[in-house]
Amino acid sequence: MPLLAIETTCDETAAAVIDAEGRVLSSIVATQEKLHERFGGVVPEIASRAHLERILPVIDEALSRAGITLADLKAVAVANTPGLAGSLLVGVAAAKALCVALDIPLVGVNHLHGHLYACQVAAGRDVFPCIGLIVSGGHTSLYDCRTPLDFKLLGGTIDDAAGEAFDKVASLLGLPFPGGPSIERATASGNPRAFSFPRSFIHEPDRLEFSFSGLKTAVRYAIAMPGTPWPTEPLDSKLVADLAASFQAAVVDVLVAKCRQALARTKAARLCVGGGVAANKPLRECLTRMSEELGVELHIAPLELCTDNAVLGAIAWERLRAGESDPLTLDALPGLIR
Ligand code: KG4
Ligand code: ZN
């Protein structure tokens, strides 16, 4: 019997049906990109209202594509942390209602752990133990993952997440939301060495932390120094390409260096990478080169599993197999617990 996984942590309403072998029987993602585009970022109130409208049709679609009915479900998994409070609540409430009605187990999952578990779903075999890098819109974290249920946080960002930096820099450059894909496109004709942007902590191997706010400010000052007026005309396209390419190179350099330092510290033989920013092609290429050089086995989530989706909830099978599930008092926890 498969489980139904529900994902509403940020701005994607998603449901997936996954069997005990980790096979994905269906995966539906209703994106809200169009709703948030004109604000240049996710508006929490709009996100939670949109989840409310979409959650039931998305669940229905996931069940029907998998060719099953509610009565065929073994459990319901829901990402209950971290995320936007109002968004998380919609998924958690839907999951609880189904579990009460069907009298089946409720399994809360950590969305970030799920992002890494996507690597295992894609590989179709065990990818643990590993070093895990999660690079998303809300988080940039390095984990020492001993098992799918034992993640030790090695370090995270002390300010902006990598994806957030992509989104904010895109907005400075006048590029559309979400910023990651539009910056990547804009880099095509850009020179990554045109601007020498900061790479925080890159030479501090004992500090497995990230900081992207200084980089964002450096891009801002490259466009207009403090005290000078912000340009009223759109920026020159060559300047945008050079700024985008130099910014992206700085982010990629830092992410790759921190993975290298985490691998050296833990002597881990595998690296798994997930989250929206893991869709970035230059990042994927640089991680591949580094892993080949170090002889480390690399698993980067496939593109369709990088950005938010409910297949991440496949990690719930690990909890069920360990005899774990949650009471109906399961809370939505917006902050990162570990
Ligand atoms: O994992 P995700 O879908 O949502 C969160 O859990 O936050 O990640 C979304 C983030 C956004 O900031 C988006 O700009 C970024 O991932 N992103 C990318 C790319 N595609 C998405 N960043 C860089 N390059 C990309 N190709
Ligand atoms: Zn995510």
Coordinates of C-alpha atoms in Angstrom, one line a residue, residues 34-224:
K34 CA 2.4 33.7 -11.4
L35 CA 0.7 34.9 -8.2
H36 CA 3.9 36.2 -6.6
E37 CA 5.8 37.3 -9.7
R38 CA 4.7 41.0 -9.6
F39 CA 5.8 41.3 -6.0
G40 CA 9.3 39.9 -6.7
G41 CA 9.0 37.4 -3.9
V42 CA 6.6 35.1 -2.1
V43 CA 3.8 36.9 -0.3
P44 CA 2.9 34.6 2.7
E45 CA -0.8 35.6 2.9
I46 CA -1.3 35.0 -0.8
A47 CA 0.5 31.7 -0.6
S48 CA -1.6 30.3 2.2
R49 CA -4.9 31.4 0.5
A50 CA -3.7 29.7 -2.8
H51 CA -2.8 26.5 -0.9
L52 CA -6.3 26.4 0.5
E53 CA -7.9 26.6 -3.0
R54 CA -5.6 24.1 -4.5
I55 CA -4.9 21.4 -1.9
L56 CA -7.9 19.2 -2.5
P57 CA -7.8 19.2 -6.3
V58 CA -4.1 18.5 -6.1
I59 CA -4.6 15.5 -3.8
D60 CA -7.5 14.2 -6.0
E61 CA -5.3 14.5 -9.1
A62 CA -2.4 12.7 -7.4
L63 CA -4.6 9.8 -6.3
S64 CA -6.3 9.5 -9.7
R65 CA -3.0 9.6 -11.6
A66 CA -1.7 6.9 -9.3
G67 CA -4.8 4.9 -10.1
I68 CA -5.8 4.5 -6.4
T69 CA -8.4 5.8 -4.0
L70 CA -8.2 7.1 -0.4
A71 CA -9.0 3.6 0.8
D72 CA -5.7 2.3 -0.7
L73 CA -3.5 4.6 1.4
K74 CA -1.2 3.2 4.1
A75 CA -0.3 6.6 5.7
V76 CA -0.3 10.3 5.0
A77 CA 3.0 12.2 5.1
V78 CA 3.2 16.0 5.4
A79 CA 6.1 18.4 5.5
N80 CA 5.4 20.2 8.8
T81 CA 8.8 22.1 9.1
P82 CA 10.4 24.5 8.2
G83 CA 8.4 26.9 6.1
L84 CA 5.8 29.7 6.1
A85 CA 3.4 29.3 9.0
G86 CA 0.2 29.9 7.1
S87 CA 1.3 27.6 4.2
L88 CA 2.4 24.8 6.5
L89 CA -0.9 24.9 8.4
V90 CA -2.9 24.1 5.2
G91 CA -0.9 20.9 4.5
V92 CA -0.8 19.8 8.1
A93 CA -4.6 20.3 8.5
A94 CA -5.3 18.4 5.3
A95 CA -3.1 15.6 6.3
K96 CA -4.6 15.3 9.8
A97 CA -8.2 15.4 8.4
L98 CA -7.3 12.5 6.0
C99 CA -5.7 10.5 8.8
V100 CA -8.7 10.9 11.1
A101 CA -11.1 10.0 8.4
L102 CA -9.2 7.0 7.2
D103 CA -7.7 5.9 10.5
I104 CA -4.2 5.7 9.2
P105 CA -0.8 7.0 10.5
L106 CA 0.2 10.6 10.1
V107 CA 3.9 11.2 9.5
G108 CA 5.5 14.6 9.7
V109 CA 8.6 15.2 7.7
N110 CA 11.3 17.8 7.7
H111 CA 11.1 19.5 4.3
L112 CA 14.9 20.1 4.2
H113 CA 15.7 16.4 5.0
G114 CA 13.2 15.6 2.2
H115 CA 15.1 17.7 -0.3
L116 CA 18.2 15.5 0.3
Y117 CA 16.2 12.3 0.3
A118 CA 15.2 13.2 -3.2
C119 CA 18.7 12.0 -4.2
Q120 CA 17.9 8.6 -2.8
V121 CA 14.5 8.4 -4.6
A122 CA 16.3 9.3 -7.8
A123 CA 19.2 6.9 -7.3
G124 CA 16.8 4.1 -6.4
R125 CA 19.4 2.9 -3.8
D126 CA 20.9 3.9 -0.5
V127 CA 22.8 7.2 -0.6
F128 CA 23.5 7.4 3.1
P129 CA 25.8 8.1 4.9
C130 CA 26.7 11.3 3.0
I131 CA 27.4 15.0 3.3
G132 CA 24.2 16.8 2.4
L133 CA 24.0 20.3 0.9
I134 CA 20.6 22.0 0.8
V135 CA 20.4 25.1 -1.3
S136 CA 16.9 26.5 -1.5
G137 CA 15.1 29.8 -1.4
G138 CA 14.8 29.7 2.4
H139 CA 17.9 27.7 3.4
T140 CA 21.5 27.0 2.8
S141 CA 22.6 24.2 5.0
L142 CA 25.3 21.5 5.3
Y143 CA 24.5 18.3 7.0
D144 CA 26.4 15.3 8.1
C145 CA 23.8 12.6 7.3
R146 CA 24.6 9.3 9.0
T147 CA 21.3 7.7 8.1
P148 CA 18.1 9.0 6.5
L149 CA 16.9 9.7 10.1
D150 CA 20.1 11.0 11.6
F151 CA 21.1 14.4 10.2
K152 CA 23.6 16.5 12.1
L153 CA 23.7 20.2 11.0
L154 CA 27.3 21.2 10.3
G155 CA 26.4 24.8 9.4
G156 CA 24.0 27.1 7.7
T157 CA 23.6 30.6 6.4
I158 CA 24.0 33.4 9.0
D159 CA 21.8 35.8 6.8
D160 CA 20.3 35.2 3.4
A161 CA 19.9 31.8 1.8
A162 CA 21.5 31.2 -1.6
G163 CA 18.2 31.2 -3.5
E164 CA 17.1 34.3 -1.7
A165 CA 20.2 36.0 -2.9
F166 CA 19.5 34.9 -6.4
D167 CA 16.0 36.3 -6.1
K168 CA 17.0 39.6 -4.6
V169 CA 19.9 40.2 -7.0
A170 CA 17.6 39.4 -9.9
S171 CA 15.2 42.0 -8.7
L172 CA 18.1 44.6 -8.5
L173 CA 19.0 43.7 -12.1
G174 CA 15.4 44.0 -13.2
L175 CA 15.1 40.3 -14.0
P176 CA 11.9 38.4 -13.4
F177 CA 11.0 36.2 -10.4
P178 CA 12.1 33.5 -9.5
G179 CA 15.6 35.0 -9.7
G180 CA 17.6 31.8 -10.0
P181 CA 16.5 30.7 -13.5
S182 CA 16.4 34.3 -14.8
I183 CA 20.0 35.0 -13.5
E184 CA 21.2 31.7 -15.0
R185 CA 19.7 32.7 -18.4
A186 CA 21.2 36.2 -18.1
T187 CA 24.7 34.9 -17.6
A188 CA 24.9 33.4 -21.1
S189 CA 26.7 36.4 -22.5
G190 CA 28.3 37.6 -19.3
N191 CA 31.9 37.5 -18.0
P192 CA 32.1 35.9 -14.6
R193 CA 35.3 37.8 -13.9
A194 CA 34.0 41.2 -14.8
F195 CA 33.4 42.0 -11.1
S196 CA 35.3 40.6 -8.2
F197 CA 32.5 40.0 -5.6
P198 CA 33.0 38.8 -2.0
R199 CA 33.1 35.0 -1.2
S200 CA 32.4 34.9 2.5
F201 CA 34.3 32.5 4.7
I202 CA 35.8 30.7 1.7
H203 CA 39.2 30.5 3.3
E204 CA 37.9 29.5 6.7
P205 CA 37.6 25.6 6.6
D206 CA 36.6 25.5 10.2
R207 CA 33.6 27.6 9.6
L208 CA 31.0 25.7 7.6
E209 CA 28.7 28.7 7.4
F210 CA 27.5 30.8 4.6
S211 CA 26.7 34.5 4.2
F212 CA 25.3 36.0 1.1
S213 CA 24.0 39.4 2.2
G214 CA 27.4 41.1 1.7
L215 CA 27.5 39.7 -1.9
K216 CA 24.0 41.1 -2.5
T217 CA 25.1 44.5 -1.2
A218 CA 28.2 44.4 -3.4
V219 CA 26.0 43.9 -6.5
R220 CA 23.8 46.8 -5.4
Y221 CA 26.9 49.0 -5.0
A222 CA 28.2 47.9 -8.4
I223 CA 25.1 49.3 -9.9
A224 CA 24.9 52.5 -7.8

